[in-house]
mmCIF file of C-alpha atoms and ligand atoms in Angstrom:
data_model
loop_
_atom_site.group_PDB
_atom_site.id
_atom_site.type_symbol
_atom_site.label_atom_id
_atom_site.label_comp_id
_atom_site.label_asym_id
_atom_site.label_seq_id
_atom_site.Cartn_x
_atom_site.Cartn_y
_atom_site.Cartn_z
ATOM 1 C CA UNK C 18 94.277 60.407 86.931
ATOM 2 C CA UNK C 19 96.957 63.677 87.258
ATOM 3 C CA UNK C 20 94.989 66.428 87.307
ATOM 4 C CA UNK C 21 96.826 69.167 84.795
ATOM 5 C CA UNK C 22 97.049 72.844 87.012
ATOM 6 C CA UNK C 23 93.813 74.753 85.355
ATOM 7 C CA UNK C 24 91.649 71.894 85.130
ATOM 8 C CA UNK C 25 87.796 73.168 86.253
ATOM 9 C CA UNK C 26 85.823 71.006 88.678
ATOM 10 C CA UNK C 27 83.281 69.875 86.439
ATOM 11 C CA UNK C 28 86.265 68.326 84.359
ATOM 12 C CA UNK C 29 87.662 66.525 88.015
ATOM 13 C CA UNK C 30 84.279 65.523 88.596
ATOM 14 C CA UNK C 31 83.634 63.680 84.851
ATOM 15 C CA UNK C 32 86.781 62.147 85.458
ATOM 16 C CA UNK C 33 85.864 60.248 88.532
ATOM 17 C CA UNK C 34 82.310 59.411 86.637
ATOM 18 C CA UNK C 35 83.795 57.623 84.042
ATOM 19 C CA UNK C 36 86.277 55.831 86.288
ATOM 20 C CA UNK C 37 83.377 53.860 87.422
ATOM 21 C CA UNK C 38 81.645 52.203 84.443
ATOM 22 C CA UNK C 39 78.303 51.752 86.482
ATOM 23 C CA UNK C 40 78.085 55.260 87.264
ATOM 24 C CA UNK C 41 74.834 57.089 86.323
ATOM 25 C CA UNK C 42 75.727 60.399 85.968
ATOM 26 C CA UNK C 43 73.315 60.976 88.467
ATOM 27 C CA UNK C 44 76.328 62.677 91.640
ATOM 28 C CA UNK C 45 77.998 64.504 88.688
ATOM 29 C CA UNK C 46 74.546 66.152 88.136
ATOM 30 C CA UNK C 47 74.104 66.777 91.372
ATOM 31 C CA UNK C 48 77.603 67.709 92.553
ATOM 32 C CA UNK C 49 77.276 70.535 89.268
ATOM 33 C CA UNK C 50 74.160 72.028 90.877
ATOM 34 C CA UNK C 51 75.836 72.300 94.343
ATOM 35 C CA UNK C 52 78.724 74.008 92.810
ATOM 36 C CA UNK C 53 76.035 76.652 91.022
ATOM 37 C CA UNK C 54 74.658 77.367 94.874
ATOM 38 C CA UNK C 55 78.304 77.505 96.590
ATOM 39 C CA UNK C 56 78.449 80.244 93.666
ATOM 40 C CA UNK C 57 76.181 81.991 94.712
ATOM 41 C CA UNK C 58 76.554 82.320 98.152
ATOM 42 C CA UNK C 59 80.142 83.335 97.213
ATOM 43 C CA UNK C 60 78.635 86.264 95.322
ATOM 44 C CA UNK C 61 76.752 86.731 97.930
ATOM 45 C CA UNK C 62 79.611 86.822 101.193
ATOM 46 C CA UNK C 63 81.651 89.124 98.885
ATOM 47 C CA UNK C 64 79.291 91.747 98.696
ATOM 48 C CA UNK C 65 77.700 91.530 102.034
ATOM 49 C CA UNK C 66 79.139 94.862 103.228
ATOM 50 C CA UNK C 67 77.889 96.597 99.856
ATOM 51 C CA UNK C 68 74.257 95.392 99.397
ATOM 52 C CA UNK C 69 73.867 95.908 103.200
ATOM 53 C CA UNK C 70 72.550 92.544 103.872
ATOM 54 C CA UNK C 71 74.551 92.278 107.070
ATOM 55 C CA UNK C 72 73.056 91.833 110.123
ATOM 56 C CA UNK C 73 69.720 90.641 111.483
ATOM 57 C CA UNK C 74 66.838 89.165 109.142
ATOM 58 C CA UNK C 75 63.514 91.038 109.208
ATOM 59 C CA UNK C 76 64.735 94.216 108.398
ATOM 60 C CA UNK C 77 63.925 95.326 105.066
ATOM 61 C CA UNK C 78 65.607 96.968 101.739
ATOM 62 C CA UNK C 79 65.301 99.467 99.645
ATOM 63 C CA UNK C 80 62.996 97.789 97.057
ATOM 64 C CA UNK C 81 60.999 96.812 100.044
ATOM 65 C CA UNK C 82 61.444 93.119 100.131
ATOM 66 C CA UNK C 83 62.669 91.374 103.609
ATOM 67 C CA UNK C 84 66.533 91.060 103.870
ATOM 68 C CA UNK C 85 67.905 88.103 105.021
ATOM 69 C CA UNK C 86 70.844 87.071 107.059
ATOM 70 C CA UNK C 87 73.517 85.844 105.022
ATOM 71 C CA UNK C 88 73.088 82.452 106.971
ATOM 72 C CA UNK C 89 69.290 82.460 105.883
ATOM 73 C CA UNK C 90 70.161 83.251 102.169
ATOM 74 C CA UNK C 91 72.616 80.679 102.399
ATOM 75 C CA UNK C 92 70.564 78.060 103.821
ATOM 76 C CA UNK C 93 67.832 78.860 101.201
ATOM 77 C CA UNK C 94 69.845 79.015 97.935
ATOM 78 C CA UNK C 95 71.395 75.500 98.971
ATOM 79 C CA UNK C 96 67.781 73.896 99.578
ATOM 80 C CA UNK C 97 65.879 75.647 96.634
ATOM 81 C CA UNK C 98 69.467 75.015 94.190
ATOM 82 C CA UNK C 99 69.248 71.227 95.101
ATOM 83 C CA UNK C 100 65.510 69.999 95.884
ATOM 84 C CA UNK C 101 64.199 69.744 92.257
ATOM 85 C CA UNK C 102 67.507 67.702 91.210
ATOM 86 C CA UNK C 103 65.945 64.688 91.258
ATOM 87 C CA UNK C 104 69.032 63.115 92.781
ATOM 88 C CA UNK C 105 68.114 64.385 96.488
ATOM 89 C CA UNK C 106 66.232 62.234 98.853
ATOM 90 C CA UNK C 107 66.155 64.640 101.251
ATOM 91 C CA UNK C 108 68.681 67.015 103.380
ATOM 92 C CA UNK C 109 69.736 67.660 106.551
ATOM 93 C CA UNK C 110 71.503 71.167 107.235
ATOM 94 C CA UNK C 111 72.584 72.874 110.749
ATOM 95 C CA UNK C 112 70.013 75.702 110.216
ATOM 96 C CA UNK C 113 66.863 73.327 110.384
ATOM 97 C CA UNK C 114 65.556 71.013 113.332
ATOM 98 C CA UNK C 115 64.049 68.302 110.857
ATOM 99 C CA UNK C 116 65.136 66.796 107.761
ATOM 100 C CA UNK C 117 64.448 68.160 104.605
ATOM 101 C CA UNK C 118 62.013 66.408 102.254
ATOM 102 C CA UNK C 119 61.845 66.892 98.754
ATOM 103 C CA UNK C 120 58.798 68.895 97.878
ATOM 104 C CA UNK C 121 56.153 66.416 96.282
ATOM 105 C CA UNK C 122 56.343 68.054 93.165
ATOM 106 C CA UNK C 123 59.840 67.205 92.084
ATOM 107 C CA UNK C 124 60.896 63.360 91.625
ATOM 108 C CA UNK C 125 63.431 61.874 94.465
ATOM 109 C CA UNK C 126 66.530 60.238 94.013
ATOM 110 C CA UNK C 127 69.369 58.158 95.542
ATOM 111 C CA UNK C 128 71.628 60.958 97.797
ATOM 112 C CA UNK C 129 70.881 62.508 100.767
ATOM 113 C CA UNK C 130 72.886 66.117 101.295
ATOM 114 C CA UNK C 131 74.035 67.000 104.987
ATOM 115 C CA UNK C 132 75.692 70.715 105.386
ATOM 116 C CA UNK C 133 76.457 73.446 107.297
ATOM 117 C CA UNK C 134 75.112 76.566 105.208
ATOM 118 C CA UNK C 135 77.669 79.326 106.680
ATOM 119 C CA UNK C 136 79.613 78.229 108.976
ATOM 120 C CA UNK C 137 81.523 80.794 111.403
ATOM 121 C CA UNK C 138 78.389 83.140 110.741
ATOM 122 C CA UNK C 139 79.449 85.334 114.059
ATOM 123 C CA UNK C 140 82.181 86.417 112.014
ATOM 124 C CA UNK C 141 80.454 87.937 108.988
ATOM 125 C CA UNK C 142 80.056 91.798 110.388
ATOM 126 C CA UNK C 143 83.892 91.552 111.040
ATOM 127 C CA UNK C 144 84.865 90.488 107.760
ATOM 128 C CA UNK C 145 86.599 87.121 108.856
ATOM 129 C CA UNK C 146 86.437 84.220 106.467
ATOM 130 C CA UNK C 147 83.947 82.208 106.851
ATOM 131 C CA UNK C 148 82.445 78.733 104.886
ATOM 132 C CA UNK C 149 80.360 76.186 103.700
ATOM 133 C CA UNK C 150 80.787 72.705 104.877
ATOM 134 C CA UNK C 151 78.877 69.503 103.112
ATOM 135 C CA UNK C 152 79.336 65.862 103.150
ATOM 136 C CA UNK C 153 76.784 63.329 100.310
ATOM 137 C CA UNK C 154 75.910 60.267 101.166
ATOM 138 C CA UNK C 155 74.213 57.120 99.424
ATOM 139 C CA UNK C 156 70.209 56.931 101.017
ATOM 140 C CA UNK C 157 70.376 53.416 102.584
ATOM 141 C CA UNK C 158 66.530 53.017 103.601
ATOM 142 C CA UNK C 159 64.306 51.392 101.584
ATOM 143 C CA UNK C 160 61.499 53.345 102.464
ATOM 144 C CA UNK C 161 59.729 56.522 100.232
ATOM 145 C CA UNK C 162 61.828 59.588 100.774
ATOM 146 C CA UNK C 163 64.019 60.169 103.419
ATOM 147 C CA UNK C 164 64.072 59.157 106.807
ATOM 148 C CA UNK C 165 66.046 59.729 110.413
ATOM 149 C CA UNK C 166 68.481 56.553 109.446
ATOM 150 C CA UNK C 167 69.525 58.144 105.589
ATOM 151 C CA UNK C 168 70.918 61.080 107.964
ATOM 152 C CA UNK C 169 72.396 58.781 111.063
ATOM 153 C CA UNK C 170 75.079 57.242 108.856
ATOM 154 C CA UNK C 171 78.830 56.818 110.291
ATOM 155 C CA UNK C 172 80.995 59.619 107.986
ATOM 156 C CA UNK C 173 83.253 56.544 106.842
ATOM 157 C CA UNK C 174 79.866 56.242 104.429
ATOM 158 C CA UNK C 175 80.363 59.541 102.755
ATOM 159 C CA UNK C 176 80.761 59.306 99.393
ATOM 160 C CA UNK C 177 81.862 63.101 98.967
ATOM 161 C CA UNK C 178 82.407 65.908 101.413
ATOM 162 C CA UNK C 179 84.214 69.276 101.339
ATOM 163 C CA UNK C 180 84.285 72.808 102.232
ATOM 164 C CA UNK C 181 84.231 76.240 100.726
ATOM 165 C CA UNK C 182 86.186 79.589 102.320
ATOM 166 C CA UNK C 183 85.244 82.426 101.281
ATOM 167 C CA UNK C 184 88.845 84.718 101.976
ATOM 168 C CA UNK C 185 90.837 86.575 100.121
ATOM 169 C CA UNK C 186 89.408 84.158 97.366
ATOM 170 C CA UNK C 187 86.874 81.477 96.854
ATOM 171 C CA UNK C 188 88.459 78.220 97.529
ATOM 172 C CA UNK C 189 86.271 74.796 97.301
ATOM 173 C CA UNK C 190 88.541 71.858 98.790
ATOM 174 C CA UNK C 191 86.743 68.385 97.866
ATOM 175 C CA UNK C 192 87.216 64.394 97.915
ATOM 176 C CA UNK C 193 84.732 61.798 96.676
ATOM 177 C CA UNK C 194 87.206 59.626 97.965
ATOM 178 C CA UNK C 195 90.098 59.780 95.845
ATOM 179 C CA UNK C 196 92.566 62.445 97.402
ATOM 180 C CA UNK C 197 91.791 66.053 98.147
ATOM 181 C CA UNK C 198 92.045 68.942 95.565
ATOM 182 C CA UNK C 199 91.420 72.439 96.545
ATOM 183 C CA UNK C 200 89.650 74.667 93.402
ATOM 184 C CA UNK C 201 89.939 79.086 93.183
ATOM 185 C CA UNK C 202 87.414 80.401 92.496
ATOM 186 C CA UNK C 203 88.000 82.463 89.388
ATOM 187 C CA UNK C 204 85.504 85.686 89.697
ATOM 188 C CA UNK C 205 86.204 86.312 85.643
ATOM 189 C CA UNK C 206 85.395 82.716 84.066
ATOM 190 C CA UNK C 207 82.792 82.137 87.258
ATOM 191 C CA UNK C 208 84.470 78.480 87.691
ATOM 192 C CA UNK C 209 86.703 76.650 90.472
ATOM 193 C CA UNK C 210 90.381 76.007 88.544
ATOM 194 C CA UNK C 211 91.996 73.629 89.627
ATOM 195 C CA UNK C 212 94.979 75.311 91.908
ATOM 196 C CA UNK C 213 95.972 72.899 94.889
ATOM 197 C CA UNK C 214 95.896 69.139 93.985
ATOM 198 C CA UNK C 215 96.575 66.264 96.350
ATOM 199 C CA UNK C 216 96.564 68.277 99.165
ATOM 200 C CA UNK C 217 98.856 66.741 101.580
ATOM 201 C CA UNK C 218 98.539 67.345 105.495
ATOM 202 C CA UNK C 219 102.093 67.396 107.222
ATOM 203 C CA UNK C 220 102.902 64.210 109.173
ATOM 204 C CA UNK C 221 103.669 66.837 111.975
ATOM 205 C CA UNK C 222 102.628 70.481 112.662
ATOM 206 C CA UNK C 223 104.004 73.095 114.334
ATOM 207 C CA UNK C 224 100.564 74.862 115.266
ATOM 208 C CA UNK C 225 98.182 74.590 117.540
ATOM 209 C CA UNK C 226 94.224 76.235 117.548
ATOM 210 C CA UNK C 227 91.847 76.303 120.379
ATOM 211 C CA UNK C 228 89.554 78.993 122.245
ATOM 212 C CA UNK C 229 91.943 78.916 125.246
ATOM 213 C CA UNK C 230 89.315 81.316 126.516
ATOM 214 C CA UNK C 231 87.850 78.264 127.943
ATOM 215 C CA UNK C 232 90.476 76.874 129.500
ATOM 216 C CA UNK C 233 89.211 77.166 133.109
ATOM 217 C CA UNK C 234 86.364 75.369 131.971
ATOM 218 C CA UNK C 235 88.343 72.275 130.777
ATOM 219 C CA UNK C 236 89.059 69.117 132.220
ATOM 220 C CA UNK C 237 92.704 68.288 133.914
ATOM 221 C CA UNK C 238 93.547 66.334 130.724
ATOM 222 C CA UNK C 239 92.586 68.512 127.861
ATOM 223 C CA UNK C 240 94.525 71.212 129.893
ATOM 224 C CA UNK C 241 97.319 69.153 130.105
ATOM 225 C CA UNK C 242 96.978 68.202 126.233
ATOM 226 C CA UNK C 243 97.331 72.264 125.260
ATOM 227 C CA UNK C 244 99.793 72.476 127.528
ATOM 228 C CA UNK C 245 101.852 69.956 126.358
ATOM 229 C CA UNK C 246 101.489 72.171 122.957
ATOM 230 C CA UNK C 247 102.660 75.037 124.603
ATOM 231 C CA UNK C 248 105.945 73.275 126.396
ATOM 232 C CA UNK C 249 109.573 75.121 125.703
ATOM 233 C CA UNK C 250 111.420 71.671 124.345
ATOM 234 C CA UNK C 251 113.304 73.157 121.284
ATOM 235 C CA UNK C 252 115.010 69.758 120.665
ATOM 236 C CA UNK C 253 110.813 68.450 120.208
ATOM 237 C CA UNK C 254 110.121 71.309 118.106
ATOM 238 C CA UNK C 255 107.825 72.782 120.844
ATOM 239 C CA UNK C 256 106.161 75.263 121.732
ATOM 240 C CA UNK C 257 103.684 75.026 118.873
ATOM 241 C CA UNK C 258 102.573 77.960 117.820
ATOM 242 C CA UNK C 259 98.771 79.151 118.794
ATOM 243 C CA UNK C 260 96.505 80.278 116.252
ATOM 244 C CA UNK C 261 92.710 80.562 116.553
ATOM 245 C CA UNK C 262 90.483 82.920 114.313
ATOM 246 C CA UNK C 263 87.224 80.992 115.340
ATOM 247 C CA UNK C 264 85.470 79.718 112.553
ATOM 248 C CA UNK C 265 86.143 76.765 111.985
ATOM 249 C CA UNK C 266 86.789 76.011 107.956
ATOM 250 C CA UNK C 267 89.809 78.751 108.027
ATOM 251 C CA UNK C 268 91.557 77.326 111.319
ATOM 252 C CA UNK C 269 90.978 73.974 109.536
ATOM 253 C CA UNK C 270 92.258 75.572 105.972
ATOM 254 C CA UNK C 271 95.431 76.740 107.671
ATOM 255 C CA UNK C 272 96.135 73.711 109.282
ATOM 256 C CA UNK C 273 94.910 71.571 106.454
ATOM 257 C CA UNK C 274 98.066 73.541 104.082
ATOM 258 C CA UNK C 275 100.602 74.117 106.795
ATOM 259 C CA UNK C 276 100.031 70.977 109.389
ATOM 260 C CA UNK C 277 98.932 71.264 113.138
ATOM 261 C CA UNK C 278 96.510 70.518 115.480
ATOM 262 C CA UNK C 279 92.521 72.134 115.621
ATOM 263 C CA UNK C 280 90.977 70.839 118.827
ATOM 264 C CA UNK C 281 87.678 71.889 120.332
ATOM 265 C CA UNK C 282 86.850 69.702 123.586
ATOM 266 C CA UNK C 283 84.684 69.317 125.791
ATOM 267 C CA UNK C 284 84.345 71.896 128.569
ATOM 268 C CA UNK C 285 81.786 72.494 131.252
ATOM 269 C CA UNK C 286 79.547 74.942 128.998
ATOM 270 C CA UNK C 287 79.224 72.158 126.266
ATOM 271 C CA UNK C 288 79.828 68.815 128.368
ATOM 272 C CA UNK C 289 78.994 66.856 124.480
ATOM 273 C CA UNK C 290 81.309 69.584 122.732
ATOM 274 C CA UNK C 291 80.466 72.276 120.557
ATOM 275 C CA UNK C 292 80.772 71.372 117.104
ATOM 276 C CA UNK C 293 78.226 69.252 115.028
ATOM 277 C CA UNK C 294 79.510 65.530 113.829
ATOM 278 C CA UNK C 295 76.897 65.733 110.624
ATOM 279 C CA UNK C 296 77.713 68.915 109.613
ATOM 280 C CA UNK C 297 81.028 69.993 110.288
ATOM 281 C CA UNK C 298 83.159 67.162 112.456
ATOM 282 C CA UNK C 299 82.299 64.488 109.586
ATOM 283 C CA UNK C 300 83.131 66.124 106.341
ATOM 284 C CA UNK C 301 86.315 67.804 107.577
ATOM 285 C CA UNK C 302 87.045 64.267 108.989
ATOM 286 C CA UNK C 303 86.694 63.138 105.763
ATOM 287 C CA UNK C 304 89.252 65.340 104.217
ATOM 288 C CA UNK C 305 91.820 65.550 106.508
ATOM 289 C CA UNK C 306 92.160 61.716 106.416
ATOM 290 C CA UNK C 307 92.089 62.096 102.483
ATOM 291 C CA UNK C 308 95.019 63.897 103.019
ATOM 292 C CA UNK C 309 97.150 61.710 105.151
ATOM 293 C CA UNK C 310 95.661 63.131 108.750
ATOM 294 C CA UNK C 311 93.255 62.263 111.314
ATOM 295 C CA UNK C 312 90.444 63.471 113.545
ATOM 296 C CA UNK C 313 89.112 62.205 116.493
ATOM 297 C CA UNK C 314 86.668 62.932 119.394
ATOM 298 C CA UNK C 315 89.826 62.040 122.213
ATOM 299 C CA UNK C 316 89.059 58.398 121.592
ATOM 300 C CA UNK C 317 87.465 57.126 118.723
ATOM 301 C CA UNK C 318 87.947 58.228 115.017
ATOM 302 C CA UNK C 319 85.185 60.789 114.188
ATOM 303 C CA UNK C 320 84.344 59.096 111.052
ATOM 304 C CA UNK C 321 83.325 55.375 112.826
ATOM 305 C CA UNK C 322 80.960 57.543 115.102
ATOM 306 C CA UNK C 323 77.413 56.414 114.388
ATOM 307 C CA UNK C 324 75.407 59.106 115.335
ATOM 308 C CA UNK C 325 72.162 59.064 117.141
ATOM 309 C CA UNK C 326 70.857 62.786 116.650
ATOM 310 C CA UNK C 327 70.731 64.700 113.899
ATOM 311 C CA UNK C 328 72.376 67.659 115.576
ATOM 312 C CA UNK C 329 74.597 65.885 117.722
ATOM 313 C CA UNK C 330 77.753 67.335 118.672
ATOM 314 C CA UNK C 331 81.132 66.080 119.124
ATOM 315 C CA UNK C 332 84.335 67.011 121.018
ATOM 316 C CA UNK C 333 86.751 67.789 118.015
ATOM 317 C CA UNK C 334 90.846 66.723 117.601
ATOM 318 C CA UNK C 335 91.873 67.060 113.868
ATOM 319 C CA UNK C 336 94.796 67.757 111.968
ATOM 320 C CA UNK C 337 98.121 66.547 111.430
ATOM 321 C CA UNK C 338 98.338 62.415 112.236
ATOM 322 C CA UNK C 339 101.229 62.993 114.758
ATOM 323 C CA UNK C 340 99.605 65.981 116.561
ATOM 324 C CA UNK C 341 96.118 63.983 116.540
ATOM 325 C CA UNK C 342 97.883 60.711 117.858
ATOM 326 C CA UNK C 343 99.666 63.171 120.420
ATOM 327 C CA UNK C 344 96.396 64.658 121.384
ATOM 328 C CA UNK C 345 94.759 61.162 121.626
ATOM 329 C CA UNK C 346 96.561 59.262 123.607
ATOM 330 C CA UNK C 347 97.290 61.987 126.073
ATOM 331 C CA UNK C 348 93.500 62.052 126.839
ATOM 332 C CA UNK C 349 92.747 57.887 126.804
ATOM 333 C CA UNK C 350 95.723 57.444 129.273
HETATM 334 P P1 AHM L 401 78.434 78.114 113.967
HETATM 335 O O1 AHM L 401 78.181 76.850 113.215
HETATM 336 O O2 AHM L 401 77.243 78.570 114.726
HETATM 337 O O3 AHM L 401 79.030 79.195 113.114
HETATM 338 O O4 AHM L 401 79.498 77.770 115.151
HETATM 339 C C1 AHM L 401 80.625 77.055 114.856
HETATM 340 C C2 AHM L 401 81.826 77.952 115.043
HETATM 341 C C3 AHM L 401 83.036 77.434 114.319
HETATM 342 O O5 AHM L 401 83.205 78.050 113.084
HETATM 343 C C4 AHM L 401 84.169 77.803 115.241
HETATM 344 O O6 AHM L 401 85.231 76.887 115.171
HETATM 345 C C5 AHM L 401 83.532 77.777 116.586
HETATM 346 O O7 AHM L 401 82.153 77.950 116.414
HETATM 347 C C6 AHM L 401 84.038 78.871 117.460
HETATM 348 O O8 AHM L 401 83.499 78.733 118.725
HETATM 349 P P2 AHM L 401 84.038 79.631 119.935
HETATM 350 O O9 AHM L 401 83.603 81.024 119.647
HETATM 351 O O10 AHM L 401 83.376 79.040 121.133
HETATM 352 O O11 AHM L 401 85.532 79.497 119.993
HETATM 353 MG MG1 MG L 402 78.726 75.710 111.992
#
């Protein structure tokens, strides 16, 4: 369905219920409570600097009660927002070793929630942007509650996955499957309008973003990869620009509107990568090819990756198809 310029989330989200006759109502539910705690921590990052909640946890404010980090508070509205949904099996989120179970007092259901609670948190005393990344999948043991194998799903089983930045504005970019649409928040009317639908990823780029501060940890071939990025051939369209703020949802945002290439590799510090395939690698996977790009770990497509560890990580190559395929085959040959 053409989604009219103004139309809320909740409104995208009923939509793609009532596509599918069989559907419960039980993700729109759950998807409307996530929204209330992405809210919130939006609240929250926008008036870090003035409620002085930057900076370490432990420390305590003026009412006496402990401050958190804005990492912490995010972690905690997301679990305490979702576990008495009754649509929750159990979550999994970058800030906790173990899964998540669902306290015994509220009733389970069928979806198990993976995310990343703030991600680019170094950032946050700097006033970069910064963001939440999530990804929902269908529980697929048949056991009570929620176990290792809910969590070690390939991405390609995600049902929904997306990302909010908190910049200059709120933005919540989401698929369940069916393109990607990015939502503003609107501080007035506290809802996410509707403002960039079918997001489209350029075929081809014309920027590239990596910490080059590593590059004398790198391999021969991932040099030779940014390099090739970086070679004068005007008639190719090269060199790419470089641009890296180092969190990882607004180099993705940029190059999810404008096209290029966001690679992290491996390098001798993290010989597995840096970034983690549950909570960040798989639902930005998941958009990007939404939107007509790709992502890979230099071999294999990040969503077909089974994973074996909760926090796993995963060399990174995602963006624009081209730049991806570019990027790919450079380091398999
Ligand atoms: P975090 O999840 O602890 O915030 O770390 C992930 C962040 C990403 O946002 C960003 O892309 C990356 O780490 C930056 O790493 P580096 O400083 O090594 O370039
Ligand atoms: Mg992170």
């Amino acid at each position: 369905m053409e989604q009219a310029i103004g139309t809320t989330v909740t409104k995208l989200i009923m939509d793609e219920q009532r596509k599918q006759p069989s559907a419960t109502g039980d993700f729109s539910s759950l998807f409307m409570e996530l929204i209330v705690s992405l809210k919130l921590i939006s609240y929250h990052v926008n008036k870090a600097g003035l409620l002085n909640i930057i900076g370490r946890a432990g420390t305590t404010n003026i009412q006496d009660e402990e401050q958190q980090k804005l990492d912490v508070f995010a972690n905690n509205t997301i679990i305490s927002k979702m576990e008495y949904t009754g649509h929750l099996c159990g979550m999994a989120s970058e800030e906790n070793d173990a899964i998540i179970d669902i306290p015994p007092e509220y009733p389970e259901g069928k979806y198990v929630l993976m995310f990343d609670p703030l991600d680019g948190s170094s950032n946050i005393d700097v006033n970069v942007s910064i963001g939440t990344i999530f990804g929902i999948y269908r529980k697929v043991s048949a056991s009570q509650g929620a176990t290792l194998s809910d969590f070690l799903q390939p991405g390609s089983n995600m049902i929904a996955g997306g990302y909010v930045i908190y910049g200059s504005s709120t933005m919540l970019v989401l698929s369940t499957g069916h393109g990607v649409h990015g939502f503003t928040l609107d501080p007035n009317v506290g809802e996410f309008i509707l403002s960039h639908p079918n997001i489209r990823i350029p075929e081809r780029g014309s920027t590239y973003s990596v910490n080059e501060g590593n590059y004398c940890r790198w391999d021969e071939k991932t040099r030779k990869v940014v390099n090739y990025f970086k070679e004068d051939n005007e008639a190719e369209g090269r060199p790419y620009k470089s641009r890296y703020i180092g969190s990882l949802v607004s180099d993705f945002h940029r190059n999810l509107l404008y096209g290029g290439l966001f690679l992290y590799p491996t390098d001798v510090k993290n010989p597995s990568g840096k970034l983690r395939l549950l909570y960040e690698a798989n639902p930005l996977a998941f958009i990007v090819e939404h939107a007509g790009g790709a992502a890979t770990d230099g071999e294999r497509r990040i969503l077909d990756i089974v994973p074996e560890q909760l926090h796993q990580r995963v060399p990174l190559f995602i963006g624009s198809k081209e730049d991806v395929a570019k990027a790919t085959s450079m380091l398999s040959a």
